[in-house]
XYZ file of C-alpha atoms in Angstrom:
415
model
C -110.489 -95.149 58.617
C -109.346 -91.690 59.451
C -106.128 -89.952 58.706
C -103.943 -87.264 60.053
C -99.408 -83.847 59.365
C -96.407 -81.773 60.397
C -96.872 -81.140 59.008
C -98.703 -81.656 57.068
C -97.299 -82.443 53.724
C -98.803 -85.765 52.649
C -101.791 -88.119 52.775
C -101.952 -90.250 55.921
C -104.399 -92.917 57.019
C -104.950 -91.748 60.567
C -105.745 -88.959 62.959
C -102.997 -87.270 64.863
C -100.532 -84.436 64.841
C -98.218 -82.889 62.428
C -95.093 -80.834 62.921
C -94.267 -77.542 61.243
C -91.990 -77.669 58.185
C -90.768 -74.533 56.468
C -93.264 -72.626 54.390
C -92.695 -74.479 51.140
C -93.331 -77.844 52.802
C -96.485 -76.809 54.630
C -99.905 -77.866 53.481
C -102.153 -75.035 52.349
C -103.168 -72.767 55.197
C -106.737 -72.899 56.386
C -107.589 -69.673 54.646
C -105.703 -70.526 51.483
C -106.476 -72.660 48.440
C -106.871 -76.400 48.711
C -108.727 -76.434 52.021
C -112.055 -77.546 50.585
C -115.457 -76.476 51.874
C -115.464 -74.656 55.209
C -117.989 -76.340 57.524
C -117.451 -74.363 60.720
C -114.956 -73.271 63.369
C -115.347 -75.331 66.559
C -113.020 -74.000 69.270
C -111.892 -71.406 66.718
C -110.347 -74.060 64.435
C -111.660 -74.152 60.843
C -113.034 -77.513 59.701
C -112.853 -78.235 55.974
C -114.286 -81.022 53.849
C -111.934 -81.859 50.983
C -113.414 -82.708 47.553
C -112.094 -86.271 47.949
C -114.558 -86.769 50.821
C -117.446 -86.809 48.369
C -115.796 -89.686 46.529
C -115.474 -91.842 49.630
C -118.971 -90.821 50.776
C -120.342 -92.107 47.477
C -118.360 -95.356 47.860
C -119.617 -95.872 51.412
C -123.190 -95.185 50.271
C -122.886 -97.741 47.472
C -121.195 -100.460 49.549
C -123.373 -100.017 52.651
C -126.458 -99.832 50.428
C -125.607 -103.262 49.034
C -125.316 -104.661 52.541
C -128.641 -103.107 53.532
C -130.280 -104.787 50.530
C -129.407 -108.160 52.034
C -130.343 -107.248 55.614
C -133.387 -105.020 54.975
C -134.608 -105.817 51.441
C -137.939 -104.085 52.111
C -136.209 -100.677 52.018
C -135.843 -100.765 48.235
C -134.223 -97.634 46.809
C -134.513 -95.846 50.164
C -131.577 -97.923 51.348
C -129.219 -95.476 49.631
C -130.610 -92.576 51.660
C -129.982 -94.610 54.796
C -126.469 -95.423 53.525
C -125.765 -91.747 52.860
C -126.841 -90.951 56.414
C -124.401 -93.630 57.626
C -121.557 -92.077 55.609
C -122.237 -88.639 57.108
C -122.573 -90.072 60.619
C -119.332 -92.010 60.230
C -117.423 -88.889 59.219
C -119.039 -87.025 62.098
C -117.386 -89.675 64.287
C -114.092 -89.009 62.503
C -114.543 -85.305 63.238
C -115.017 -86.099 66.942
C -111.770 -88.086 66.795
C -109.993 -85.088 65.277
C -111.539 -82.666 67.749
C -110.069 -84.779 70.549
C -106.595 -84.166 69.107
C -107.403 -80.506 68.614
C -108.676 -79.904 72.155
C -105.610 -81.644 73.605
C -103.310 -79.566 71.387
C -105.003 -76.308 72.390
C -104.768 -77.290 76.041
C -101.019 -77.781 75.565
C -100.796 -74.324 73.916
C -100.116 -75.854 70.492
C -101.799 -73.861 67.705
C -104.006 -75.866 65.321
C -104.122 -74.603 61.748
C -107.200 -76.556 60.661
C -109.047 -79.874 60.600
C -109.681 -81.418 57.210
C -111.899 -84.392 56.357
C -110.374 -86.259 53.437
C -110.588 -89.486 51.444
C -109.124 -91.746 54.128
C -110.454 -89.896 57.156
C -109.332 -86.708 58.866
C -106.219 -84.696 59.590
C -105.553 -82.270 62.437
C -102.839 -79.881 61.293
C -101.015 -78.851 64.467
C -98.438 -76.097 64.064
C -95.835 -77.134 66.635
C -94.273 -80.237 68.153
C -95.114 -81.401 71.656
C -92.505 -80.271 74.159
C -92.413 -83.505 76.168
C -92.919 -87.205 75.405
C -95.776 -87.311 77.906
C -97.703 -84.634 76.025
C -96.925 -86.354 72.744
C -98.383 -89.600 74.084
C -101.546 -87.930 75.376
C -101.996 -85.927 72.177
C -101.847 -89.120 70.097
C -103.906 -91.330 72.420
C -106.968 -89.100 72.857
C -108.127 -89.690 69.262
C -108.380 -93.504 69.427
C -109.744 -93.189 72.964
C -112.658 -91.057 71.727
C -113.288 -93.533 68.908
C -113.474 -96.350 71.470
C -115.858 -94.275 73.587
C -118.050 -93.620 70.547
C -118.031 -97.321 69.733
C -119.271 -98.051 73.250
C -121.977 -95.387 72.999
C -123.230 -96.847 69.718
C -123.170 -100.334 71.263
C -125.384 -99.182 74.119
C -127.677 -97.480 71.641
C -127.871 -100.656 69.585
C -128.986 -102.601 72.675
C -131.758 -100.092 73.285
C -133.419 -100.481 69.866
C -135.079 -103.333 68.020
C -132.551 -105.505 66.127
C -133.067 -105.870 62.391
C -134.418 -102.315 62.081
C -132.858 -99.309 60.362
C -131.709 -97.730 63.662
C -130.323 -101.071 64.820
C -128.338 -101.621 61.615
C -127.036 -98.025 61.581
C -125.911 -98.189 65.211
C -124.242 -101.558 64.634
C -122.402 -100.186 61.600
C -121.230 -97.105 63.496
C -120.125 -99.216 66.454
C -118.033 -101.499 64.235
C -116.588 -98.680 62.114
C -115.454 -96.681 65.163
C -113.945 -99.813 66.673
C -111.997 -100.376 63.444
C -110.860 -96.732 63.412
C -109.596 -97.007 66.988
C -107.868 -100.365 66.435
C -106.234 -99.284 63.179
C -104.977 -96.012 64.630
C -103.496 -97.801 67.641
C -101.144 -99.830 65.424
C -97.628 -98.878 66.638
C -96.154 -97.298 63.521
C -95.974 -93.809 62.087
C -97.931 -92.006 60.771
C -100.662 -93.646 62.876
C -101.562 -92.452 66.364
C -100.086 -95.638 67.784
C -96.849 -94.743 66.030
C -96.780 -91.386 67.769
C -97.405 -93.163 71.056
C -94.477 -95.512 70.330
C -92.377 -92.480 69.398
C -93.226 -90.896 72.762
C -92.226 -94.057 74.650
C -88.858 -94.376 72.863
C -88.318 -90.622 73.273
C -88.917 -90.971 77.020
C -86.528 -93.924 77.311
C -83.701 -92.498 75.193
C -84.206 -88.801 75.801
C -84.023 -88.191 72.034
C -87.118 -87.356 69.944
C -85.243 -88.382 66.802
C -84.644 -91.901 68.154
C -88.365 -92.269 68.779
C -89.206 -91.058 65.295
C -86.760 -93.451 63.632
C -88.090 -96.429 65.578
C -91.759 -95.610 64.975
C -91.180 -94.773 61.295
C -89.504 -98.111 60.578
C -92.289 -99.942 62.388
C -94.678 -97.958 60.180
C -92.883 -99.161 57.079
C -93.091 -102.732 58.345
C -96.831 -102.218 58.867
C -97.140 -100.963 55.288
C -95.589 -104.180 53.993
C -97.810 -106.232 56.304
C -100.932 -104.453 55.025
C -99.852 -104.881 51.403
C -99.337 -108.622 51.786
C -101.581 -109.525 54.701
C -104.878 -107.797 53.931
C -105.536 -109.641 50.629
C -104.478 -112.937 52.236
C -106.811 -112.457 55.200
C -109.712 -111.649 52.915
C -108.966 -114.409 50.428
C -108.691 -117.092 53.114
C -111.906 -116.011 54.836
C -110.071 -115.085 58.054
C -112.170 -111.923 58.346
C -115.383 -113.897 58.609
C -116.362 -113.963 54.944
C -117.054 -117.273 53.241
C -114.335 -118.262 50.798
C -116.871 -119.477 48.232
C -118.275 -115.925 48.058
C -114.922 -114.444 47.128
C -114.657 -113.766 43.411
C -112.057 -112.345 41.111
C -113.372 -108.781 41.340
C -113.350 -108.882 45.149
C -109.766 -110.107 45.113
C -108.689 -107.263 42.827
C -110.549 -104.716 44.975
C -108.946 -106.008 48.175
C -105.489 -105.926 46.592
C -106.055 -102.369 45.338
C -107.256 -101.191 48.757
C -104.271 -102.858 50.431
C -101.879 -101.193 47.965
C -103.394 -97.749 48.592
C -103.267 -98.148 52.373
C -99.716 -99.513 52.267
C -98.554 -96.632 50.056
C -100.115 -94.053 52.364
C -98.572 -95.611 55.483
C -95.150 -96.005 53.834
C -95.180 -92.430 52.546
C -96.356 -91.089 55.894
C -93.566 -92.913 57.708
C -91.010 -91.497 55.282
C -92.417 -88.000 55.708
C -92.174 -88.364 59.477
C -88.484 -89.230 59.156
C -87.920 -86.284 56.839
C -89.703 -83.874 59.169
C -87.756 -85.161 62.165
C -84.509 -84.600 60.304
C -85.689 -81.119 59.409
C -86.403 -80.267 63.057
C -83.059 -81.740 64.091
C -81.240 -79.347 61.756
C -83.409 -76.271 62.404
C -81.219 -74.995 65.265
C -78.386 -74.621 62.744
C -80.267 -71.727 61.141
C -79.066 -68.758 63.202
C -79.811 -65.159 62.265
C -76.432 -64.013 63.566
C -74.390 -66.423 61.452
C -76.479 -65.951 58.291
C -76.536 -62.138 58.406
C -74.611 -60.112 55.841
C -72.534 -57.236 57.100
C -74.112 -53.919 56.081
C -72.992 -50.299 55.748
C -75.292 -47.346 56.523
C -75.851 -44.810 53.752
C -78.107 -41.755 53.473
C -80.979 -41.737 51.010
C -79.389 -39.358 48.495
C -76.139 -41.346 48.244
C -75.402 -42.444 44.643
C -75.483 -46.186 44.202
C -71.899 -46.277 42.908
C -70.646 -44.489 46.036
C -72.671 -46.735 48.329
C -71.230 -49.831 46.654
C -67.719 -48.417 46.942
C -68.153 -47.971 50.692
C -69.548 -51.466 51.022
C -66.591 -52.955 49.148
C -64.112 -51.075 51.323
C -65.822 -52.316 54.485
C -66.161 -55.864 53.194
C -69.946 -55.553 53.480
C -72.581 -57.133 51.243
C -75.664 -55.074 52.100
C -76.822 -51.448 52.309
C -79.055 -49.868 54.956
C -80.559 -46.438 54.304
C -80.422 -44.250 57.432
C -81.633 -40.758 58.288
C -79.514 -37.892 59.514
C -79.458 -39.369 63.032
C -78.292 -42.785 61.874
C -81.686 -44.437 62.369
C -82.423 -47.189 59.791
C -85.284 -46.304 57.432
C -85.027 -48.699 54.486
C -83.119 -51.609 53.003
C -81.605 -51.479 49.527
C -82.872 -54.520 47.641
C -80.197 -56.753 46.159
C -82.328 -57.532 43.099
C -82.800 -53.825 42.459
C -79.024 -53.225 42.544
C -78.429 -55.994 40.011
C -80.989 -54.420 37.699
C -79.108 -51.095 37.444
C -76.462 -51.020 34.686
C -73.005 -50.075 35.937
C -72.782 -46.899 33.828
C -75.986 -45.561 35.434
C -75.057 -46.244 39.048
C -73.440 -42.820 39.675
C -76.764 -41.184 38.736
C -79.114 -43.410 40.740
C -79.722 -42.623 44.418
C -80.063 -45.570 46.796
C -83.466 -44.268 47.918
C -84.917 -45.281 44.548
C -83.850 -48.899 45.127
C -84.803 -49.214 48.773
C -87.723 -50.890 50.475
C -89.182 -48.992 53.405
C -88.389 -50.698 56.680
C -91.372 -51.937 58.664
C -91.377 -53.263 62.209
C -91.942 -56.796 60.879
C -88.722 -56.551 58.866
C -86.620 -56.144 62.016
C -85.159 -59.424 63.259
C -83.277 -60.064 66.472
C -79.743 -61.364 65.982
C -80.473 -63.985 68.668
C -83.259 -65.724 66.730
C -82.536 -69.228 65.487
C -84.282 -72.361 64.233
C -88.046 -72.510 64.233
C -88.394 -69.126 65.965
C -86.443 -67.519 63.109
C -88.547 -69.235 60.434
C -91.762 -68.231 62.202
C -90.613 -64.617 62.273
C -89.825 -64.642 58.541
C -93.221 -66.186 57.763
C -95.040 -63.507 59.748
C -93.641 -60.712 57.552
C -92.583 -62.052 54.129
C -89.783 -59.999 52.546
C -86.582 -60.508 50.592
C -84.333 -58.792 53.161
C -84.575 -58.129 56.892
C -82.710 -55.764 59.189
C -80.952 -57.732 61.922
C -80.515 -55.810 65.160
C -78.889 -56.432 68.516
C -80.890 -56.424 71.734
C -79.754 -52.809 72.219
C -81.283 -51.819 68.863
C -77.880 -51.450 67.175
C -77.703 -52.497 63.517
C -76.025 -55.881 63.120
C -76.578 -56.422 59.396
C -79.045 -57.595 56.761
C -80.522 -61.074 56.479
C -81.500 -62.289 53.016
C -84.179 -64.964 52.632
C -82.070 -66.418 49.816
C -79.258 -67.050 52.322
C -81.711 -68.712 54.729
C -82.983 -70.989 51.985
C -79.479 -71.997 50.940
C -78.514 -72.739 54.548
C -81.675 -74.778 55.019
C -81.049 -76.869 51.891
C -77.426 -77.439 52.956
C -78.499 -78.522 56.459
C -81.079 -80.946 55.069
C -78.484 -82.457 52.729
C -76.215 -83.437 55.620
C -76.556 -86.944 57.091
C -78.631 -87.437 60.219
C -76.730 -87.158 63.451
């Protein structure tokens, strides 16, 4: 099985997309810690193998090796080399699945942060949401479609080789595993690809992305319960083709454990999808203009006590250092002001407490929502100068104020 997001935040048993939460909710960036081993950059997107992949590769090698011992007993110990090759080939198929999502996202001008191969498959971390339900549907469907195509290719290959041989067994295993990946991911519940397809359909019908997310997330939770209860029952009753007399206590425990892990991942992924949808619904409430503190301009040699007096008289809560022509040059840091004892403030110039203003620290007063958060992520700082379209100083935006507004918005009920 392969897994997918935003964003992104969150183990999921599928391939697909992921929306962009604020910085603290994002998974590690592709060049940051936690990405795993970099394997390459197809289409400019870094592909990482997480440490957990080696665990599942070892499990696949062990399990498939046991099956090979029954089918091809003459292999002896070499069966584990064949099984390891199968594990690598299977995850290569997962990578193709993820690349399908990635290519579709890039075609739709959606930036892809990275692809990561993990314990339960792969994840394509896509930075932004699809703009239309049609694009959302296509973006989700291409992954399972490629898995079905791969299954067909392996089936044709299997017909071209001698049955009961190593190539025949490998091709049969890859055909079945890709078919399972496609079928599982087409289940209509988030966070699976089929859930994103259902979300797109409900979005198209209702005109509201949130309605689609709610519907697909609750179907995902129902799927989690079905997997938790149904998978052990199917295995125990022999409905999956295994003989009931071959089912022992250890197999029952293993099936129940696998079902519990899958159900937990699906349930958590569905909940994360709801949370991320609520986040995006409230993002437009974050407006630079409404969050900006009024500021007063002061020259660099102005004593801090005098600057604070002017700010109090004007009802302002921020200080901007300007030159002799009134051009902004620096922002006085709030934390630096707090650190100066009151009796020393007449003797401390504001220039000693100011942070030089860079172009990245200038924010348009018209920015709001995701565009505002993206701008703040590009140039991390504690304060930003907010300017009008004409270049006139509007005020100072504090990241602390943005965080408080974000937490308050998230705490409000869904609309």
